[in-house]
PDB file of C-alpha atoms in Angstrom:
ATOM      1  CA  VAL A   1     -50.065  97.071  62.756  1.00 76.00           C
ATOM      2  CA  LYS A   2     -49.943 100.622  61.477  1.00 83.00           C
ATOM      3  CA  LEU A   3     -46.285 100.379  61.138  1.00 84.00           C
ATOM      4  CA  ALA A   4     -46.599  97.194  59.173  1.00 87.00           C
ATOM      5  CA  GLU A   5     -49.293  98.730  57.016  1.00 87.00           C
ATOM      6  CA  ALA A   6     -47.204 101.771  56.299  1.00 87.00           C
ATOM      7  CA  LYS A   7     -44.253  99.554  55.488  1.00 89.00           C
ATOM      8  CA  ASN A   8     -46.408  97.380  53.323  1.00 89.00           C
ATOM      9  CA  MET A   9     -47.709 100.538  51.569  1.00 90.00           C
ATOM     10  CA  ASN A  10     -44.162 101.809  51.010  1.00 90.00           C
ATOM     11  CA  ASN A  11     -43.230  98.346  49.648  1.00 90.00           C
ATOM     12  CA  GLU A  12     -46.155  98.385  47.262  1.00 91.00           C
ATOM     13  CA  VAL A  13     -45.216 101.839  46.034  1.00 91.00           C
ATOM     14  CA  SER A  14     -41.665 100.740  45.622  1.00 92.00           C
ATOM     15  CA  ILE A  15     -42.738  97.614  43.779  1.00 94.00           C
ATOM     16  CA  GLU A  16     -45.004  99.639  41.495  1.00 93.00           C
ATOM     17  CA  GLU A  17     -42.161 102.054  40.801  1.00 94.00           C
ATOM     18  CA  GLN A  18     -39.724  99.191  40.110  1.00 94.00           C
ATOM     19  CA  ASP A  19     -42.411  97.427  37.884  1.00 93.00           C
ATOM     20  CA  LYS A  20     -42.833 100.748  36.020  1.00 95.00           C
ATOM     21  CA  SER A  21     -39.001 101.037  35.640  1.00 94.00           C
ATOM     22  CA  CYS A  22     -38.798  97.419  34.536  1.00 96.00           C
ATOM     23  CA  LYS A  23     -41.504  98.038  31.888  1.00 95.00           C
ATOM     24  CA  GLU A  24     -39.702 101.217  30.685  1.00 96.00           C
ATOM     25  CA  ALA A  25     -36.391  99.285  30.567  1.00 96.00           C
ATOM     26  CA  ALA A  26     -38.065  96.478  28.501  1.00 96.00           C
ATOM     27  CA  LYS A  27     -39.537  99.113  26.161  1.00 96.00           C
ATOM     28  CA  MET A  28     -36.124 100.789  25.828  1.00 97.00           C
ATOM     29  CA  LYS A  29     -34.613  97.347  25.159  1.00 97.00           C
ATOM     30  CA  ARG A  30     -37.188  96.620  22.397  1.00 97.00           C
ATOM     31  CA  ASP A  31     -36.648 100.044  20.847  1.00 96.00           C
ATOM     32  CA  SER A  32     -32.843  99.641  21.021  1.00 97.00           C
ATOM     33  CA  GLU A  33     -33.058  96.149  19.452  1.00 97.00           C
ATOM     34  CA  HIS A  34     -35.317  97.583  16.682  1.00 97.00           C
ATOM     35  CA  LYS A  35     -32.788 100.368  16.104  1.00 97.00           C
ATOM     36  CA  LEU A  36     -29.935  97.891  16.063  1.00 97.00           C
ATOM     37  CA  GLU A  37     -31.734  95.747  13.512  1.00 97.00           C
ATOM     38  CA  GLU A  38     -32.389  98.817  11.378  1.00 97.00           C
ATOM     39  CA  LEU A  39     -28.827 100.069  11.667  1.00 97.00           C
ATOM     40  CA  SER A  40     -27.480  96.554  10.837  1.00 97.00           C
ATOM     41  CA  ARG A  41     -29.692  96.455   7.747  1.00 97.00           C
ATOM     42  CA  ARG A  42     -28.476  99.912   6.691  1.00 97.00           C
ATOM     43  CA  LEU A  43     -24.898  98.832   7.344  1.00 97.00           C
ATOM     44  CA  GLY A  44     -25.345  95.805   5.097  1.00 97.00           C
ATOM     45  CA  VAL A  45     -26.810  98.067   2.357  1.00 97.00           C
ATOM     46  CA  MET A  46     -23.921 100.527   2.732  1.00 98.00           C
ATOM     47  CA  GLU A  47     -21.315  97.663   2.651  1.00 97.00           C
ATOM     48  CA  ASP A  48     -22.903  96.443  -0.627  1.00 97.00           C
ATOM     49  CA  GLU A  49     -22.862  99.938  -2.040  1.00 98.00           C
ATOM     50  CA  LEU A  50     -19.219 100.330  -0.973  1.00 98.00           C
ATOM     51  CA  LYS A  51     -18.341  97.043  -2.653  1.00 98.00           C
ATOM     52  CA  LYS A  52     -20.005  98.147  -5.895  1.00 98.00           C
ATOM     53  CA  THR A  53     -18.328 101.517  -5.710  1.00 98.00           C
ATOM     54  CA  GLU A  54     -14.930  99.973  -5.139  1.00 98.00           C
ATOM     55  CA  GLU A  55     -15.509  97.669  -8.113  1.00 97.00           C
ATOM     56  CA  ARG A  56     -16.477 100.662 -10.316  1.00 97.00           C
ATOM     57  CA  ALA A  57     -13.376 102.559  -9.023  1.00 98.00           C
ATOM     58  CA  ASN A  58     -11.112  99.595  -9.824  1.00 97.00           C
ATOM     59  CA  SER A  59     -12.685  99.347 -13.250  1.00 97.00           C
ATOM     60  CA  ALA A  60     -12.173 103.055 -13.835  1.00 97.00           C
ATOM     61  CA  ASP A  61      -8.574 102.808 -12.622  1.00 97.00           C
ATOM     62  CA  GLN A  62      -7.943  99.943 -15.068  1.00 98.00           C
ATOM     63  CA  LYS A  63      -9.438 101.991 -17.909  1.00 98.00           C
ATOM     64  CA  VAL A  64      -7.162 104.839 -16.998  1.00 98.00           C
ATOM     65  CA  LEU A  65      -4.191 102.581 -17.084  1.00 98.00           C
ATOM     66  CA  ASP A  66      -5.307 101.179 -20.385  1.00 98.00           C
ATOM     67  CA  LEU A  67      -5.817 104.607 -21.868  1.00 98.00           C
ATOM     68  CA  GLU A  68      -2.409 105.744 -20.494  1.00 98.00           C
ATOM     69  CA  GLU A  69      -0.769 102.718 -22.205  1.00 98.00           C
ATOM     70  CA  GLU A  70      -2.646 103.463 -25.435  1.00 98.00           C
ATOM     71  CA  LEU A  71      -1.532 107.070 -25.200  1.00 98.00           C
ATOM     72  CA  LYS A  72       2.047 105.975 -24.753  1.00 98.00           C
ATOM     73  CA  MET A  73       1.759 103.700 -27.778  1.00 98.00           C
ATOM     74  CA  ILE A  74       0.288 106.548 -29.822  1.00 98.00           C
ATOM     75  CA  GLY A  75       3.149 108.790 -28.716  1.00 97.00           C
ATOM     76  CA  ASP A  76       5.711 106.207 -29.702  1.00 97.00           C
ATOM     77  CA  ASN A  77       3.969 105.740 -33.077  1.00 98.00           C
ATOM     78  CA  MET A  78       4.014 109.532 -33.574  1.00 98.00           C
ATOM     79  CA  LYS A  79       7.760 109.602 -32.810  1.00 98.00           C
ATOM     80  CA  GLN A  80       8.303 106.783 -35.307  1.00 98.00           C
ATOM     81  CA  LEU A  81       6.256 108.564 -37.936  1.00 98.00           C
ATOM     82  CA  GLU A  82       8.262 111.809 -37.390  1.00 98.00           C
ATOM     83  CA  VAL A  83      11.538 109.907 -37.839  1.00 97.00           C
ATOM     84  CA  SER A  84      10.111 108.249 -40.962  1.00 97.00           C
ATOM     85  CA  GLU A  85       8.962 111.619 -42.270  1.00 97.00           C
ATOM     86  CA  GLU A  86      12.516 113.089 -41.681  1.00 97.00           C
ATOM     87  CA  ASN A  87      14.015 110.168 -43.441  1.00 98.00           C
ATOM     88  CA  ALA A  88      11.523 110.456 -46.415  1.00 98.00           C
ATOM     89  CA  LEU A  89      12.305 114.257 -46.614  1.00 97.00           C
ATOM     90  CA  LYS A  90      16.078 113.446 -46.750  1.00 98.00           C
ATOM     91  CA  ARG A  91      15.513 110.804 -49.442  1.00 97.00           C
ATOM     92  CA  GLU A  92      13.325 113.327 -51.317  1.00 98.00           C
ATOM     93  CA  GLU A  93      16.150 115.828 -51.293  1.00 97.00           C
ATOM     94  CA  VAL A  94      18.610 113.213 -52.484  1.00 98.00           C
ATOM     95  CA  TYR A  95      16.165 112.130 -55.234  1.00 98.00           C
ATOM     96  CA  LYS A  96      15.661 115.764 -56.300  1.00 98.00           C
ATOM     97  CA  GLY A  97      19.442 116.166 -56.639  1.00 97.00           C
ATOM     98  CA  LYS A  98      19.704 112.956 -58.657  1.00 98.00           C
ATOM     99  CA  ILE A  99      16.763 114.041 -60.829  1.00 98.00           C
ATOM    100  CA  SER A 100      18.476 117.391 -61.374  1.00 98.00           C
ATOM    101  CA  ILE A 101      21.763 115.654 -62.381  1.00 98.00           C
ATOM    102  CA  ILE A 102      19.965 113.274 -64.713  1.00 98.00           C
ATOM    103  CA  ALA A 103      17.950 116.176 -66.229  1.00 98.00           C
ATOM    104  CA  ASN A 104      21.234 118.014 -66.875  1.00 98.00           C
ATOM    105  CA  LYS A 105      22.770 114.833 -68.398  1.00 98.00           C
ATOM    106  CA  LEU A 106      19.678 114.504 -70.599  1.00 98.00           C
ATOM    107  CA  LYS A 107      20.026 118.085 -71.813  1.00 98.00           C
ATOM    108  CA  MET A 108      23.647 117.538 -72.520  1.00 98.00           C
ATOM    109  CA  THR A 109      22.844 114.269 -74.373  1.00 97.00           C
ATOM    110  CA  ILE A 110      20.179 116.068 -76.366  1.00 97.00           C
ATOM    111  CA  ASN A 111      22.556 118.873 -77.220  1.00 97.00           C
ATOM    112  CA  ARG A 112      25.293 116.389 -78.232  1.00 97.00           C
ATOM    113  CA  THR A 113      22.742 114.451 -80.358  1.00 97.00           C
ATOM    114  CA  GLU A 114      21.641 117.636 -82.087  1.00 96.00           C
ATOM    115  CA  TYR A 115      25.308 118.605 -82.653  1.00 95.00           C
ATOM    116  CA  GLY A 116      26.091 115.137 -83.943  1.00 94.00           C
ATOM    117  CA  GLU A 117      23.098 115.213 -86.282  1.00 94.00           C
ATOM    118  CA  LYS A 118      24.168 118.634 -87.599  1.00 93.00           C
ATOM    119  CA  SER A 119      27.651 117.332 -88.079  1.00 90.00           C
ATOM    120  CA  ILE A 120      26.327 114.348 -89.965  1.00 91.00           C
ATOM    121  CA  THR A 121      24.167 116.649 -92.090  1.00 89.00           C
ATOM    122  CA  LYS A 122      27.203 118.781 -92.921  1.00 86.00           C
ATOM    123  CA  LEU A 123      29.292 115.731 -93.761  1.00 84.00           C
ATOM    124  CA  GLU A 124      26.737 114.135 -96.023  1.00 81.00           C
ATOM    125  CA  PRO A 125      26.704 116.803 -98.798  1.00 65.00           C
ATOM    126  CA  GLN A 126      30.429 116.541 -99.045  1.00 61.00           C
ATOM    127  CA  ASN A 127      30.277 112.895 -99.961  1.00 52.00           C
TER     128      ASN A 127
END
């Protein structure tokens, strides 16, 4: 009987220890599930933030591409303006030369006119 009582006592202690371990395991399970839910929620928030950040990055990349294209167009326009300016300067030099020639012709014509008028004046008294 004493052996059975001792065995029974050992079994009760073992059952209590296993019950205590089971309760601790259940508590650990609940805590772990709570942590999992919290981490899942945080993961969802982070994924949303990542998506928004990627969208902003894509938008910024597109703006950079647009600005690079605009800069290229401005550079091309500047090159065209420089060529136009060079051509305008060449035409200006040509026109200055023509103006000089025309001005010289005008002076010569004025001189010839004055000479002709003087000649006419000289010839008139003789008549």
